[in-house]
């Protein structure tokens, strides 16, 4: 898989925007001074409004400096950031026509209404300030009818974009975007997306077609990170038809979909088109090569497909062509002209193919080059070594083997380099003299031995260092590294000893699946800004270091499948207020779970399965209102069923398997109304000491997420730290000595397992209303009565196990209509009568599905049926047959999604030394 380290910005660089804005202000100011009579001050009402606006900002060092010239009794037209124009009420004083407060670092709880008293405003810039997640006022902008330039970007606004902005018919430039930078590494299990933004809050535009309809004079439109998902495919035609003068369209991260419409060909003035990181589909239209003014084309990270015309690459004025991460597009690179202006050419992770032309050396202005497409073949042309301006190079998956070409050392401007998946066996020695490198990815090669000592000392700071998936055996440096790095990935090597931790302000540290045996001492100062820390699948022993308790930015901690022992410190669960995912699965932790979790708990997933934890579940978990995944399976917890957890509205996975839970489940009068889990999709109570009847009919009726699907959530259950990374939740479901680990939990997967308990009584018919259920296991209990015919309504059911109970009666004919049923076990009950005949599904099940039912007859059993309803069956030795509930075909859930599974026959789940599963 190819990867690329890039620094991406909106189609017009931020510094250029600021320079343009400053130039605009200077023009306004000079024009005003040229024609306005000397000595005419600003209007008093304008000065008063500005002073009220000033007071709405918090007093900080930034505001004190910024507003130093804003003093009562002085001419507001001379205040910093304020511009006045001639003829704007000169008799009573001049009116304010421009207000430039952009990038001042101001803080406020919202826009003060005083702003809208400046009705002569033509230019307004409040960008790069902090409005604290407030909403843009719904009323007020309609008063600013002269406004031509509005910039509210990267200022922390949230909520809906007010319709009043769409009524500003004089607007020429509109910027509501959030500035971003990206450093990315694609990975099947762990997708890293570092996007440094001023704020992480999104705006929403629910009706883009209506919003844009009156903005007929618009030339520049920047809506990056504004949620436009409701617009469907209409966004494209709406833009072209409403704003024919558009020169810049920048809509990255807007959740727009559909094809790139042909009507965009009408925008002959279009100079920049930035649609990266959306859900666009269909082909890349050929008309883009005919837009003679087009200089920036960013379509990366979409779902585009089809052939890309070579003419697009030859478009004379294009400076940027970014098509990477569109796996469905194909094409070949043309011969490049010497007069090409290309500065960025990015086609990695596409299906582009053919030879890379040597004429690529003609691109003398090229700064970023990504050729990481698996279809390219042949040698890399040495002419790339002539590209003196090149600062980022991605050549992953191009068939490069052995040492790097010698000409790479000629790229003296190189600051970002990707070789991943190139079959290299040695660390590139020329990098020792590349002092300006700020991004390096050598992952998934065959480099062995020790990481060079100089690699930690050559670069004082590097944004990313990816060395995962090699054969390194030693870090080659002291545990506390001198290098400062944002993202360090050493996972999937053979490294031993103490885990190395870089100094400074790292955000993501990955050490998974190595042989590390210890943590360095006194490393808390190195965790100041760490949000992701993953050291799963190592051999680390001893207590969990208390340094993690002082990591105030930590959001995800995965120490699963190690040898940690001792108890879980209370500070780990109540002091790290930012911690959202804690995975301690598969260690040797003992004692009880801390029960002093504070209000405001951030946990989204808590996995402590496969340890030696005792005692009761901590009732203080009710403070964790965002908890979605709770897994304490394979411990020694002795407690009753946690009805009290029903107060957690988002709880979807409840895994209590293989503990010492006891008593009834939701049977008392009190519990009936206080034990509802409407969000639950996975309930695993197997191998405990639960007793009494199964929960009553009304309890199953409350499992709403097992009845109704939701389309407004992501398909895979995961946790995303904005601008840092995505972590996929996993869970293990077991059946009589076998274990199946789902490395990705689909939200469509619905599962109930109450096997190996002491439940008795009948099976509630309301289970048949859980129509999204994929697997149901009630085996090894003392259930009696008939199999409810209502189970025939479970059209998604793929696995049904009711073996080793005392069920009686006939097998309902309705079960024969379950089209997806692949696994069936009704053995060792008291069923009788004919197995449903002429059923295409029942005919595929072997006799072991029905063994131990003396009264059953008919195929696939060898005993035929007579006219009587109860026939004798030759008894067989009662040797229960264990059937694995899920095979790879059975895990499709009817959706065709491939899910990695691990089946560990007869091996206890907590024996990590033999079978180790990554919780990714």
PDB file of N, CA and C in Angstrom, residues 21 170 296 321 333 360 404 406 472 871 874 904:
ATOM      1  N   UNK A  21      -5.562  40.403   1.762  1.00  0.00           N
ATOM      2  CA  UNK A  21      -6.457  41.170   2.615  1.00  0.00           C
ATOM      3  C   UNK A  21      -5.801  42.471   3.059  1.00  0.00           C
ATOM      4  N   UNK A 170     -24.291  41.170  -2.550  1.00  0.00           N
ATOM      5  CA  UNK A 170     -23.091  41.844  -3.052  1.00  0.00           C
ATOM      6  C   UNK A 170     -21.813  41.057  -2.787  1.00  0.00           C
ATOM      7  N   UNK A 296      -5.323  25.025  -9.843  1.00  0.00           N
ATOM      8  CA  UNK A 296      -5.307  24.098  -8.703  1.00  0.00           C
ATOM      9  C   UNK A 296      -6.440  23.103  -8.858  1.00  0.00           C
ATOM     10  N   UNK A 321      -1.947  19.191  -9.291  1.00  0.00           N
ATOM     11  CA  UNK A 321      -2.837  18.075  -9.658  1.00  0.00           C
ATOM     12  C   UNK A 321      -2.734  17.053  -8.537  1.00  0.00           C
ATOM     13  N   UNK A 333       0.766   8.552 -17.327  1.00  0.00           N
ATOM     14  CA  UNK A 333       1.377   9.869 -17.311  1.00  0.00           C
ATOM     15  C   UNK A 333       1.862  10.215 -18.713  1.00  0.00           C
ATOM     16  N   UNK A 360       9.530  13.559 -16.847  1.00  0.00           N
ATOM     17  CA  UNK A 360       9.111  14.110 -15.562  1.00  0.00           C
ATOM     18  C   UNK A 360      10.199  15.026 -14.999  1.00  0.00           C
ATOM     19  N   UNK A 404      18.274   2.514  -2.293  1.00  0.00           N
ATOM     20  CA  UNK A 404      17.682   3.625  -3.011  1.00  0.00           C
ATOM     21  C   UNK A 404      18.601   4.054  -4.148  1.00  0.00           C
ATOM     22  N   UNK A 406      20.991   6.230  -6.303  1.00  0.00           N
ATOM     23  CA  UNK A 406      21.965   7.201  -5.806  1.00  0.00           C
ATOM     24  C   UNK A 406      21.519   8.636  -6.062  1.00  0.00           C
ATOM     25  N   UNK A 472      13.472  -4.456  12.521  1.00  0.00           N
ATOM     26  CA  UNK A 472      14.380  -3.838  13.479  1.00  0.00           C
ATOM     27  C   UNK A 472      14.376  -4.649  14.775  1.00  0.00           C
ATOM     28  N   UNK A 871     -41.469 -40.632  17.310  1.00  0.00           N
ATOM     29  CA  UNK A 871     -40.762 -41.841  16.921  1.00  0.00           C
ATOM     30  C   UNK A 871     -39.516 -41.988  17.759  1.00  0.00           C
ATOM     31  N   UNK A 874     -32.546 -44.098  17.731  1.00  0.00           N
ATOM     32  CA  UNK A 874     -31.513 -44.832  18.424  1.00  0.00           C
ATOM     33  C   UNK A 874     -30.643 -43.863  19.193  1.00  0.00           C
ATOM     34  N   UNK A 904      -9.278 -19.701  17.711  1.00  0.00           N
ATOM     35  CA  UNK A 904      -8.273 -20.332  18.569  1.00  0.00           C
ATOM     36  C   UNK A 904      -8.901 -21.539  19.240  1.00  0.00           C
TER      37      UNK A 904
END
